[in-house]
């Protein structure tokens, strides 16, 4: 029973995260945001209804939290970029658009539809009995283990299913035109027999010898100068306010630590666990099952030592009966049915319980052993308590100090020292900082937001402090440019070897292209004549074996004109002459044709669904008012005006 319950709890955790939090993570929190300050900035509108900055921030945090649960070892700072936040806003806008469409369309989830979802969705298979009906008792226990109720789960599932109906007709029933599907699959899986004669630029490098004048001309050509410019750099100083910095200034009185220990004693108490033997009697006739359990209990009271033998002969719990009723796991509080738990934790070693009624059947229990329940001493957990208390106090003080920090770096913008002195922070330095974080950058210097602020005109031209930038959760950073070195053309003497190398490559590629084009002309004059190379089979599924341009060009040759000869300019790599001789049909190992057709139909449905979503955005007059959304707002309004 208990292995089953624990297993179901884990299963449900993986169901709830993507199902409930996934695309509609903010369902049911609108009322919270309606209570917030009405002056909070509006970042978007859907059907005249505002989406506030706080809602956007909360959605983004929820997305990061969801990803953290799925990949706990990934550094989430890599996702804290303007692009990812904009993507979060797009998802939030989409959810609101779909919600408006669901309301306007009168979509709702009936009891029958919810029951069908329970019965058919594979995620709920562990909770279904042989007849396909959900075992409510098991589901309730698993849901409770996740801190929810079945009623709450069903309410969110009804909402989710109603929103799904907005586009279900397209994604679920689309039939891609056969001709279009066939053409698309041919483009992906079709094979062709070709001959390829390649003129590799590298083999022509020894045939070119650029002069000093050639090098000078190449260097001075504006089209090439970007290759030889130095990287824009800035030397900066910066100050960081975070929880660690705040925590250093906090001291906690010994009496407060002891008070925290007393108030949270349960947290420092080893979990109480019990090992048990059990006999389970179950059946469709619960009256008969209970009577049999009562009879077995009466016999056991006369001879408690016979429990193992009675369990082997009578228990209907297959997992424990063969072990004389003993479970192979220890039971902790909260692991099982409340009545079973109450009976178990009231027993003394070797003592028998009364008959315990559960949804699964009737149990007789015998306690084997018990451990845990002892509290750790204050001295043994003092350091842990001090860290916990300091962390809590630091969070409160950080929230208070963040405003002060922000104000100081703004109001005294010619130096970071006032903020550092007032808040006891360290002024740090970094040299040769660039607009893009260098590989391996750590801390604030890895923040795209901080680097954007450092290279803003106000910071560069006036040497003013940047604003206080949130470089990660509970961390603010302000920086100031000490020295700035703009990107500039490096002297020819410094980059002469690079210039010559690039010029040689360019001249070699030109020579290869010239000879390749001459070979192409000769081949076109006699297309029936084979090239010297052996025939090979080419397809998009095997594109890695050939240059991409060669594959694309060869597959575009009309089948009716074969054999045909075409030329492919490979840029700095040289030139290729390709003779296409046969169409061989689709690659049989590239994929199952039926599965590929189904995937194509799915992609077609996704495209139609997206087109419908774009139409809904126009219908509900979506406006994104952040700077990144200005172009979209203008485009949407233009379409709506038509």
Coordinates of C-alpha atoms in Angstrom, one line a residue:
X1 CA 0.0 0.0 0.0
X2 CA 2.7 2.5 1.0
X3 CA 5.0 1.9 -1.9
X4 CA 2.0 2.5 -4.1
X5 CA 1.1 5.8 -2.3
X6 CA 4.6 7.1 -2.5
X7 CA 4.9 6.2 -6.1
X8 CA 1.6 7.9 -6.9
X9 CA 2.8 11.1 -5.1
X10 CA 5.9 11.2 -7.3
X11 CA 3.8 10.6 -10.4
X12 CA 1.4 13.4 -9.5
X13 CA 4.2 15.8 -8.9
X14 CA 5.3 15.3 -12.6
X15 CA 1.7 15.7 -13.7
X16 CA 0.9 18.9 -11.7
X17 CA 4.0 20.8 -12.7
X18 CA 3.5 20.8 -16.5
X19 CA -0.3 20.5 -16.4
X20 CA -1.2 23.2 -13.9
X21 CA 1.8 25.5 -13.8
X22 CA 2.8 25.1 -17.5
X23 CA 1.1 27.5 -19.9
X24 CA -1.4 28.9 -17.5
X25 CA 0.6 29.4 -14.4
X26 CA -1.2 32.5 -13.2
X27 CA -4.7 31.1 -13.3
X28 CA -6.6 32.2 -10.3
X29 CA -4.2 35.0 -9.2
X30 CA -5.9 37.9 -11.0
X31 CA -7.6 38.9 -7.8
X32 CA -4.3 39.3 -6.0
X33 CA -3.0 41.7 -8.6
X34 CA -6.3 43.6 -8.6
X35 CA -5.5 44.5 -5.0
X36 CA -2.1 45.9 -5.9
X37 CA -1.2 49.6 -6.4
X38 CA -3.3 50.8 -9.3
X39 CA -0.3 53.1 -10.4
X40 CA 1.8 50.0 -11.3
X41 CA 3.1 50.3 -14.9
X42 CA 1.0 48.7 -17.6
X43 CA 3.1 46.6 -20.0
X44 CA 0.3 45.3 -22.2
X45 CA -3.4 45.4 -22.9
X46 CA -5.7 42.6 -24.1
X47 CA -9.3 43.5 -25.0
X48 CA -8.8 46.7 -23.0
X49 CA -7.7 44.9 -19.8
X50 CA -4.3 45.8 -18.4
X51 CA -1.4 43.5 -17.8
X52 CA 0.8 45.0 -15.1
X53 CA 4.5 44.9 -14.6
X54 CA 4.0 42.9 -11.4
X55 CA 2.1 40.3 -13.3
X56 CA 4.8 40.0 -15.9
X57 CA 7.5 39.7 -13.2
X58 CA 5.5 37.1 -11.3
X59 CA 4.9 35.0 -14.5
X60 CA 8.7 35.2 -15.3
X61 CA 9.6 34.1 -11.8
X62 CA 7.1 31.2 -11.9
X63 CA 8.6 30.1 -15.2
X64 CA 12.1 30.1 -13.7
X65 CA 10.8 28.2 -10.6
X66 CA 9.2 25.6 -12.9
X67 CA 12.5 25.1 -14.8
X68 CA 14.4 25.0 -11.5
X69 CA 12.2 22.0 -10.4
X70 CA 12.8 20.2 -13.6
X71 CA 16.6 21.0 -13.8
X72 CA 17.8 21.8 -10.3
X73 CA 21.5 21.9 -11.3
X74 CA 21.2 24.4 -14.1
X75 CA 22.4 28.0 -13.4
X76 CA 19.2 30.0 -14.0
X77 CA 21.1 33.3 -14.4
X78 CA 21.7 32.4 -18.1
X79 CA 17.9 32.8 -18.6
X80 CA 17.7 36.2 -16.9
X81 CA 18.0 38.1 -20.1
X82 CA 15.8 40.7 -21.8
X83 CA 15.0 38.2 -24.6
X84 CA 13.8 35.6 -22.1
X85 CA 11.7 38.1 -20.2
X86 CA 10.1 39.3 -23.4
X87 CA 9.3 35.7 -24.2
X88 CA 7.6 35.4 -20.8
X89 CA 5.5 38.4 -21.6
X90 CA 4.5 36.9 -25.0
X91 CA 3.4 33.8 -23.2
X92 CA 1.4 35.8 -20.7
X93 CA -0.3 37.8 -23.5
X94 CA -1.1 34.6 -25.3
X95 CA -2.7 33.1 -22.1
X96 CA -4.9 36.3 -21.7
X97 CA -5.9 36.2 -25.4
X98 CA -6.9 32.6 -25.1
X99 CA -8.9 33.4 -22.0
X100 CA -10.8 36.2 -23.7
X101 CA -11.5 33.9 -26.6
X102 CA -12.7 31.1 -24.3
X103 CA -15.1 33.5 -22.6
X104 CA -16.4 35.0 -25.8
X105 CA -16.8 31.5 -27.3
X106 CA -18.6 30.2 -24.3
X107 CA -16.2 27.4 -23.8
X108 CA -16.4 25.4 -20.6
X109 CA -15.5 22.0 -19.3
X110 CA -18.4 19.7 -18.5
X111 CA -18.2 16.9 -16.0
X112 CA -18.3 14.4 -18.9
X113 CA -15.3 16.0 -20.5
X114 CA -13.4 16.1 -17.3
X115 CA -14.1 12.4 -16.6
X116 CA -13.0 11.6 -20.2
X117 CA -9.8 13.4 -19.6
X118 CA -9.2 11.4 -16.4
X119 CA -9.9 8.2 -18.2
X120 CA -7.9 8.8 -21.4
X121 CA -4.9 11.0 -20.5
X122 CA -1.9 8.8 -20.0
X123 CA -0.6 10.9 -17.1
X124 CA -3.5 9.6 -15.0
X125 CA -2.9 5.9 -15.8
X126 CA -1.4 5.2 -12.4
X127 CA -4.7 6.3 -10.7
X128 CA -7.1 4.3 -13.0
X129 CA -8.5 0.9 -12.0
X130 CA -9.1 -2.0 -14.4
X131 CA -12.4 -0.5 -15.4
X132 CA -10.8 2.8 -16.3
X133 CA -12.4 4.7 -13.4
X134 CA -10.2 6.9 -11.3
X135 CA -9.5 5.6 -7.7
X136 CA -10.5 8.8 -5.8
X137 CA -8.9 7.6 -2.6
X138 CA -5.5 7.1 -4.2
X139 CA -5.8 10.4 -6.1
X140 CA -6.8 12.3 -2.9
X141 CA -3.8 10.9 -1.0
X142 CA -1.4 11.8 -3.8
X143 CA -2.8 15.3 -4.3
X144 CA -2.7 15.9 -0.5
X145 CA 1.0 15.0 -0.6
X146 CA 1.5 17.9 -3.0
X147 CA -0.3 20.3 -0.7
X148 CA -3.5 20.5 -2.9
X149 CA -7.0 19.1 -2.9
X150 CA -8.8 17.2 -5.6
X151 CA -11.3 20.0 -5.7
X152 CA -8.6 22.5 -6.4
X153 CA -7.0 20.3 -9.0
X154 CA -10.2 19.7 -10.8
X155 CA -11.0 23.5 -10.9
X156 CA -7.6 24.2 -12.5
X157 CA -8.0 21.3 -14.9
X158 CA -11.5 22.6 -16.0
X159 CA -10.0 26.0 -16.7
X160 CA -7.1 24.5 -18.6
X161 CA -9.3 22.3 -20.8
X162 CA -11.6 25.2 -21.5
X163 CA -8.6 27.2 -22.8
X164 CA -7.5 24.3 -24.9
X165 CA -10.8 24.2 -26.8
X166 CA -10.0 27.6 -28.4
X167 CA -7.5 26.0 -30.8
X168 CA -8.3 22.3 -30.4
X169 CA -10.3 22.3 -33.6
X170 CA -7.3 23.2 -35.6
X171 CA -4.5 21.4 -33.9
X172 CA -6.5 18.2 -33.3
X173 CA -8.3 17.8 -36.7
X174 CA -6.2 19.4 -39.4
X175 CA -5.6 17.4 -42.5
X176 CA -2.6 18.6 -44.5
X177 CA -3.2 18.5 -48.3
X178 CA -1.8 15.3 -49.7
X179 CA 0.1 17.1 -52.5
X180 CA 1.7 19.6 -50.1
X181 CA 2.6 16.9 -47.7
X182 CA 4.1 14.8 -50.4
X183 CA 6.1 17.7 -51.8
X184 CA 7.4 18.7 -48.3
X185 CA 8.4 15.1 -47.5
X186 CA 10.1 14.7 -50.8
X187 CA 12.1 17.8 -50.1
X188 CA 13.2 16.3 -46.8
X189 CA 13.7 12.6 -47.6
X190 CA 14.2 12.4 -51.4
X191 CA 17.6 10.9 -52.5
X192 CA 19.4 11.8 -55.7
X193 CA 22.4 10.3 -57.4
X194 CA 25.0 13.0 -58.1
X195 CA 28.6 13.5 -59.1
X196 CA 30.5 16.3 -57.4
X197 CA 33.7 17.9 -58.6
X198 CA 35.0 20.3 -55.9
X199 CA 37.5 23.1 -56.5
X200 CA 38.8 23.6 -52.9
X201 CA 40.1 27.1 -52.3
X202 CA 42.8 25.8 -50.0
X203 CA 44.5 24.0 -52.8
X204 CA 44.8 27.3 -54.7
X205 CA 46.5 29.2 -51.8
X206 CA 50.0 28.4 -53.0
X207 CA 49.1 29.8 -56.4
X208 CA 48.5 33.4 -55.1
X209 CA 51.1 35.8 -53.8
X210 CA 49.6 39.2 -52.8
X211 CA 51.8 42.2 -53.0
X212 CA 52.3 44.9 -50.4
X213 CA 50.0 47.1 -52.5
X214 CA 47.3 44.4 -52.5
X215 CA 47.5 44.1 -48.7
X216 CA 47.3 47.8 -48.3
X217 CA 44.3 48.1 -50.6
X218 CA 42.5 45.2 -48.8
X219 CA 43.2 46.8 -45.4
X220 CA 41.8 50.2 -46.5
X221 CA 38.6 48.8 -48.1
X222 CA 35.7 49.9 -45.8
X223 CA 34.0 46.5 -46.5
X224 CA 36.9 44.7 -44.8
X225 CA 37.9 47.1 -42.0
X226 CA 35.4 45.7 -39.5
X227 CA 37.5 42.5 -39.4
X228 CA 40.5 44.5 -38.1
X229 CA 38.9 46.7 -35.5
X230 CA 39.7 46.5 -31.7
X231 CA 36.8 45.5 -29.4
X232 CA 35.0 48.3 -27.6
X233 CA 36.1 48.1 -23.9
X234 CA 35.5 49.9 -20.6
X235 CA 37.3 49.8 -17.2
X236 CA 34.6 50.0 -14.5
X237 CA 34.1 50.1 -10.8
X238 CA 31.0 48.6 -9.3
X239 CA 29.2 48.0 -6.0
X240 CA 27.0 45.0 -5.2
X241 CA 24.1 44.9 -2.7
X242 CA 22.9 41.4 -2.0
X243 CA 21.7 39.2 0.8
X244 CA 25.3 38.1 1.6
X245 CA 26.4 41.7 2.0
X246 CA 23.4 42.6 4.2
X247 CA 23.8 39.4 6.3
X248 CA 27.4 40.4 7.3
X249 CA 26.0 43.4 9.2
X250 CA 23.5 41.3 11.2
X251 CA 24.0 40.0 14.7
X252 CA 21.5 37.9 16.6
X253 CA 21.2 37.7 20.4
X254 CA 21.6 34.3 22.0
X255 CA 18.1 34.5 23.6
X256 CA 16.6 35.1 20.2
X257 CA 18.4 32.0 18.8
X258 CA 17.0 29.9 21.7
X259 CA 13.5 31.3 21.2
X260 CA 13.7 30.3 17.5
X261 CA 14.8 26.8 18.5
X262 CA 11.9 26.4 20.9
X263 CA 9.3 27.7 18.4
X264 CA 10.7 25.5 15.6
X265 CA 11.5 22.4 17.7
X266 CA 9.7 20.1 15.3
X267 CA 12.1 21.2 12.5
X268 CA 15.0 19.8 14.6
X269 CA 13.3 16.6 15.6
X270 CA 14.2 13.4 13.8
X271 CA 11.2 12.1 12.0
X272 CA 9.4 9.2 13.8
X273 CA 9.4 6.0 11.7
X274 CA 7.9 2.7 12.4
X275 CA 8.3 -0.8 11.0
X276 CA 5.2 -2.9 10.9
X277 CA 3.7 -6.2 10.1
X278 CA 0.2 -6.2 8.5
X279 CA -2.6 -8.4 7.4
X280 CA -4.9 -7.0 4.7
X281 CA -8.4 -8.5 4.1
X282 CA -10.3 -7.0 1.2
X283 CA -13.2 -7.9 -1.1
X284 CA -16.3 -6.5 -2.8
X285 CA -18.3 -7.6 0.3
X286 CA -16.8 -5.3 2.9
X287 CA -19.0 -6.7 5.7
X288 CA -17.7 -10.2 5.1
X289 CA -14.1 -8.9 4.8
X290 CA -14.4 -7.1 8.1
X291 CA -15.9 -10.2 9.8
X292 CA -12.9 -12.3 8.6
X293 CA -10.4 -9.7 9.8
X294 CA -12.2 -9.6 13.2
X295 CA -12.0 -13.4 13.4
X296 CA -8.2 -13.5 12.6
X297 CA -7.6 -10.8 15.2
X298 CA -9.3 -12.9 17.8
X299 CA -7.0 -15.8 17.0
X300 CA -3.9 -13.6 17.0
X301 CA -4.8 -12.2 20.5
X302 CA -4.6 -15.8 21.8
X303 CA -1.2 -16.3 20.1
X304 CA 0.5 -13.0 18.9
X305 CA 3.7 -14.9 18.0
X306 CA 1.8 -16.6 15.1
X307 CA 1.3 -13.3 13.3
X308 CA 3.8 -14.1 10.5
X309 CA 2.2 -17.5 9.7
X310 CA -1.3 -16.0 9.8
X311 CA -0.2 -13.2 7.4
X312 CA 1.4 -15.7 4.9
X313 CA -1.8 -17.8 4.8
X314 CA -4.4 -15.0 4.8
X315 CA -3.1 -11.5 3.9
X316 CA -4.2 -10.2 0.5
X317 CA -1.4 -7.7 0.3
X318 CA 0.9 -9.6 -2.2
X319 CA 3.9 -7.4 -1.5
X320 CA 4.1 -8.2 2.2
X321 CA 2.3 -11.5 2.7
X322 CA 5.3 -13.7 1.6
X323 CA 7.4 -11.9 4.2
X324 CA 5.0 -12.7 7.0
X325 CA 3.2 -9.4 6.6
X326 CA 6.3 -7.2 7.3
X327 CA 6.7 -4.2 5.0
X328 CA 10.2 -3.6 3.5
X329 CA 10.0 0.1 4.3
X330 CA 9.6 2.2 7.4
X331 CA 6.5 4.3 7.7
X332 CA 6.6 8.0 8.7
X333 CA 3.8 10.3 9.6
X334 CA 1.9 11.5 6.5
X335 CA 2.9 8.4 4.4
X336 CA -0.4 6.7 4.5
X337 CA -4.2 6.7 5.3
X338 CA -5.0 8.7 8.4
X339 CA -6.8 5.9 10.2
X340 CA -4.0 3.4 9.4
X341 CA -1.5 6.0 10.7
X342 CA -3.4 6.7 13.9
X343 CA -3.6 3.0 14.7
X344 CA 0.1 2.4 13.9
X345 CA 1.6 5.3 15.9
X346 CA -0.5 4.3 19.0
X347 CA 1.1 0.9 19.2
X348 CA 3.9 -0.4 21.4
X349 CA 6.4 -3.0 20.0
X350 CA 4.8 -6.3 19.4
X351 CA 1.4 -4.9 20.3
X352 CA -1.6 -5.7 18.0
X353 CA -4.0 -3.1 16.7
X354 CA -7.8 -3.3 16.4
X355 CA -9.2 -3.9 12.9
X356 CA -8.4 -0.7 10.9
X357 CA -10.8 0.2 8.1
X358 CA -9.3 1.9 5.0
X359 CA -10.6 2.4 1.4
X360 CA -8.3 -0.5 0.4
X361 CA -9.7 -3.0 2.9
X362 CA -9.3 -4.0 6.6
X363 CA -5.9 -4.2 8.3
X364 CA -4.5 -5.8 11.4
X365 CA -1.2 -4.3 12.5
X366 CA 1.6 -5.4 14.7
X367 CA 4.4 -2.9 15.5
X368 CA 7.9 -4.4 14.9
X369 CA 10.0 -1.4 16.0
X370 CA 10.0 2.4 16.3
X371 CA 12.7 5.0 16.0
X372 CA 13.0 8.8 15.8
X373 CA 11.1 11.5 17.5
X374 CA 14.1 12.8 19.5
X375 CA 15.0 16.4 19.2
X376 CA 18.6 17.6 18.5
X377 CA 20.2 19.7 21.2
X378 CA 20.3 23.4 20.8
X379 CA 24.1 23.4 20.8
X380 CA 24.3 20.9 17.9
X381 CA 22.1 23.1 15.7
X382 CA 23.0 26.5 16.9
X383 CA 25.1 27.4 13.8
X384 CA 22.3 26.2 11.6
X385 CA 19.7 28.3 13.5
X386 CA 21.9 31.4 13.4
X387 CA 22.2 31.1 9.6
X388 CA 18.5 30.6 9.2
X389 CA 17.6 33.6 11.4
X390 CA 20.2 35.8 9.7
X391 CA 18.9 34.8 6.3
X392 CA 15.3 35.8 7.3
X393 CA 16.4 39.1 8.8
X394 CA 18.7 39.8 5.8
X395 CA 15.7 39.4 3.5
X396 CA 13.7 42.0 5.4
X397 CA 16.7 44.4 5.7
X398 CA 17.6 43.9 2.0
X399 CA 14.1 45.0 1.0
X400 CA 14.5 48.1 3.1
X401 CA 18.1 48.8 2.0
X402 CA 17.5 48.3 -1.7
X403 CA 15.5 51.5 -1.9
X404 CA 18.2 53.4 -0.1
X405 CA 20.9 52.0 -2.3
X406 CA 19.0 52.8 -5.5
X407 CA 18.4 56.4 -4.3
X408 CA 22.1 57.1 -3.3
X409 CA 23.6 55.8 -6.6
X410 CA 21.1 58.0 -8.5
X411 CA 21.3 61.1 -6.4
X412 CA 25.1 61.1 -5.9
X413 CA 25.8 59.9 -9.5
X414 CA 29.4 61.1 -9.7
X415 CA 30.7 58.4 -7.4
X416 CA 29.9 55.0 -5.9
X417 CA 31.8 55.8 -2.7
X418 CA 28.8 57.4 -0.8
X419 CA 26.7 54.2 -1.3
X420 CA 29.6 52.0 -0.4
X421 CA 30.4 53.9 2.8
X422 CA 26.8 54.3 3.9
X423 CA 25.9 50.7 3.5
X424 CA 29.4 49.2 4.2
X425 CA 29.9 47.7 0.8
X426 CA 33.1 47.1 -1.2
X427 CA 33.9 49.1 -4.4
X428 CA 35.1 46.5 -6.9
X429 CA 36.9 47.0 -10.2
X430 CA 37.0 45.3 -13.6
X431 CA 39.1 46.0 -16.6
X432 CA 38.4 45.5 -20.3
X433 CA 34.7 44.9 -19.9
X434 CA 32.8 44.5 -23.2
X435 CA 29.2 44.8 -24.3
X436 CA 28.8 41.1 -24.4
X437 CA 29.7 39.0 -21.3
X438 CA 32.9 37.1 -21.9
X439 CA 32.9 33.3 -21.7
X440 CA 33.2 32.2 -18.1
X441 CA 32.1 35.6 -16.6
X442 CA 30.8 35.3 -13.1
X443 CA 28.5 37.4 -10.9
X444 CA 27.2 40.8 -12.0
X445 CA 29.7 40.9 -14.9
X446 CA 27.7 38.1 -16.5
X447 CA 24.5 40.2 -16.4
X448 CA 23.4 41.4 -19.8
X449 CA 21.3 44.1 -18.0
X450 CA 24.3 45.6 -16.2
X451 CA 26.5 45.6 -19.4
X452 CA 23.7 47.3 -21.3
X453 CA 23.6 50.0 -18.6
X454 CA 27.5 50.4 -18.6
X455 CA 27.6 51.0 -22.3
X456 CA 24.6 53.4 -22.3
X457 CA 25.5 56.9 -23.5
X458 CA 24.9 58.6 -20.0
X459 CA 27.4 56.2 -18.4
X460 CA 30.0 56.4 -21.2
X461 CA 29.9 60.1 -22.0
X462 CA 29.2 61.7 -18.6
X463 CA 30.9 59.0 -16.4
X464 CA 27.8 58.9 -14.3
X465 CA 26.7 55.9 -12.1
X466 CA 24.5 53.5 -13.8
X467 CA 21.1 52.9 -12.2
X468 CA 20.9 50.1 -9.7
X469 CA 20.4 47.0 -11.8
X470 CA 18.9 43.8 -10.7
X471 CA 21.6 41.4 -11.8
X472 CA 19.9 38.4 -10.1
X473 CA 17.3 37.7 -7.6
X474 CA 18.0 39.7 -4.4
X475 CA 21.0 41.4 -5.9
X476 CA 21.4 45.0 -7.1
X477 CA 24.5 46.3 -8.8
X478 CA 25.5 49.8 -9.8
X479 CA 28.6 50.6 -11.9
X480 CA 30.6 53.6 -13.1
X481 CA 32.9 53.8 -16.1
X482 CA 36.4 54.8 -15.2
X483 CA 38.0 54.6 -18.7
X484 CA 36.5 53.9 -22.1
X485 CA 38.2 52.7 -25.3
X486 CA 35.9 52.8 -28.3
X487 CA 36.3 50.3 -31.2
X488 CA 38.9 51.5 -33.6
X489 CA 40.8 50.3 -36.7
X490 CA 44.0 48.7 -35.5
X491 CA 47.3 49.8 -37.3
X492 CA 48.2 47.8 -40.4
X493 CA 51.6 46.9 -38.8
X494 CA 49.7 45.2 -35.9
X495 CA 47.3 43.2 -38.1
X496 CA 49.4 42.7 -41.2
X497 CA 49.5 38.9 -40.9
X498 CA 45.7 38.7 -40.4
X499 CA 45.1 41.0 -43.5
X500 CA 47.4 38.8 -45.6
X501 CA 45.8 35.6 -44.4
X502 CA 42.3 36.9 -45.3
X503 CA 43.5 38.3 -48.6
X504 CA 45.2 35.0 -49.6
X505 CA 41.9 33.2 -48.8
X506 CA 39.9 35.6 -50.8
X507 CA 42.2 35.4 -53.9
X508 CA 42.4 31.6 -53.6
X509 CA 38.6 31.4 -53.5
X510 CA 38.4 33.7 -56.6
X511 CA 40.8 31.5 -58.5
X512 CA 38.9 28.3 -57.5
X513 CA 35.7 29.9 -58.6
X514 CA 37.2 31.0 -61.9
X515 CA 38.4 27.4 -62.7
X516 CA 35.1 25.9 -61.4
X517 CA 33.0 28.2 -63.6
X518 CA 35.2 27.2 -66.6
X519 CA 34.6 23.5 -65.8
X520 CA 30.9 24.1 -65.4
X521 CA 30.7 25.7 -68.9
X522 CA 32.5 22.7 -70.4
X523 CA 30.2 20.2 -68.6
X524 CA 27.0 22.1 -69.7
X525 CA 28.2 21.8 -73.2
X526 CA 28.1 18.0 -72.8
X527 CA 25.7 17.2 -70.0
X528 CA 25.6 13.5 -70.9
X529 CA 29.4 13.2 -70.1
X530 CA 30.1 12.0 -66.6
X531 CA 32.3 13.9 -64.2
X532 CA 35.5 12.2 -63.1
X533 CA 34.3 11.6 -59.5
X534 CA 32.3 8.5 -58.6
X535 CA 28.5 8.8 -58.1
X536 CA 27.2 9.4 -54.6
X537 CA 23.7 9.4 -53.0
X538 CA 22.7 12.7 -51.6
X539 CA 19.6 13.8 -49.5
X540 CA 18.7 16.3 -46.8
X541 CA 18.8 13.4 -44.3
X542 CA 22.5 13.0 -45.1
X543 CA 23.2 16.7 -45.4
X544 CA 26.1 16.5 -42.9
X545 CA 28.2 14.7 -45.5
X546 CA 28.0 17.5 -48.0
X547 CA 28.1 21.3 -48.0
X548 CA 24.6 22.7 -47.4
X549 CA 24.6 24.8 -50.6
X550 CA 25.5 21.7 -52.6
X551 CA 22.5 19.8 -51.1
X552 CA 20.1 22.6 -51.6
X553 CA 21.2 23.2 -55.2
X554 CA 21.2 19.6 -56.2
X555 CA 17.7 19.0 -54.8
X556 CA 16.2 22.0 -56.6
X557 CA 17.2 20.8 -60.1
X558 CA 13.9 19.8 -61.9
X559 CA 13.7 16.0 -62.2
X560 CA 12.4 16.3 -65.8
X561 CA 15.8 17.9 -67.0
X562 CA 18.1 15.1 -65.7
X563 CA 20.9 14.6 -66.3
X564 CA 21.8 18.2 -65.5
X565 CA 24.9 20.1 -64.4
X566 CA 24.9 23.0 -62.0
X567 CA 27.5 25.2 -60.3
X568 CA 27.6 26.0 -56.6
X569 CA 29.6 29.0 -55.3
X570 CA 30.9 27.9 -51.8
X571 CA 32.3 31.4 -50.9
X572 CA 35.7 31.2 -49.2
X573 CA 35.6 27.4 -49.5
X574 CA 35.8 27.5 -53.3
X575 CA 33.4 26.2 -55.9
X576 CA 31.6 22.9 -56.8
X577 CA 30.3 21.5 -60.1
X578 CA 27.4 19.1 -59.5
X579 CA 26.0 16.7 -62.0
X580 CA 22.6 15.3 -61.0
X581 CA 21.8 12.0 -62.8
X582 CA 18.9 10.2 -61.0
X583 CA 16.0 10.6 -58.6
X584 CA 16.2 7.6 -56.2
X585 CA 13.0 8.2 -54.1
X586 CA 12.9 8.7 -50.4
X587 CA 15.6 7.5 -48.1
X588 CA 14.0 4.4 -46.4
X589 CA 16.0 4.8 -43.2
X590 CA 15.2 8.5 -42.8
X591 CA 11.9 7.9 -41.1
X592 CA 8.6 6.1 -41.2
X593 CA 6.5 7.6 -44.0
X594 CA 3.2 7.5 -41.9
X595 CA 4.9 9.0 -38.9
X596 CA 6.5 11.7 -41.0
X597 CA 3.2 12.5 -42.6
X598 CA 1.6 12.7 -39.2
X599 CA 4.3 15.0 -38.0
X600 CA 3.9 17.2 -41.1
X601 CA 0.1 17.4 -40.4
X602 CA 0.9 18.4 -36.8
X603 CA 3.2 21.1 -38.0
X604 CA 0.5 22.3 -40.4
X605 CA -1.9 22.4 -37.6
X606 CA 0.5 24.4 -35.5
X607 CA 0.9 26.9 -38.3
X608 CA -2.9 27.3 -38.7
X609 CA -3.2 27.6 -34.9
X610 CA -0.6 30.3 -34.8
X611 CA -2.3 32.2 -37.7
X612 CA -5.6 32.0 -35.7
X613 CA -3.9 33.3 -32.6
X614 CA -2.6 36.3 -34.7
X615 CA -6.1 36.9 -35.8
X616 CA -7.3 36.8 -32.2
X617 CA -4.7 39.3 -31.2
X618 CA -6.1 41.7 -33.7
X619 CA -9.7 41.0 -32.6
X620 CA -8.8 41.7 -29.0
X621 CA -6.7 44.7 -29.8
X622 CA -3.5 43.5 -28.2
X623 CA -1.1 46.3 -27.3
X624 CA 2.4 45.7 -25.8
X625 CA 3.6 49.0 -24.3
X626 CA 7.1 48.0 -23.4
X627 CA 9.9 49.4 -25.7
X628 CA 10.5 46.0 -27.1
X629 CA 6.8 45.7 -28.0
X630 CA 6.4 49.1 -29.7
X631 CA 6.8 47.6 -33.2
X632 CA 4.2 44.9 -32.5
X633 CA 1.8 47.5 -31.1
X634 CA 2.1 49.6 -34.2
X635 CA 1.7 46.5 -36.5
X636 CA -1.4 45.3 -34.6
X637 CA -3.0 48.6 -34.7
X638 CA -2.4 48.9 -38.4
X639 CA -4.0 45.5 -39.0
X640 CA -7.0 46.4 -36.8
X641 CA -7.6 49.7 -38.6
X642 CA -8.1 47.7 -41.8

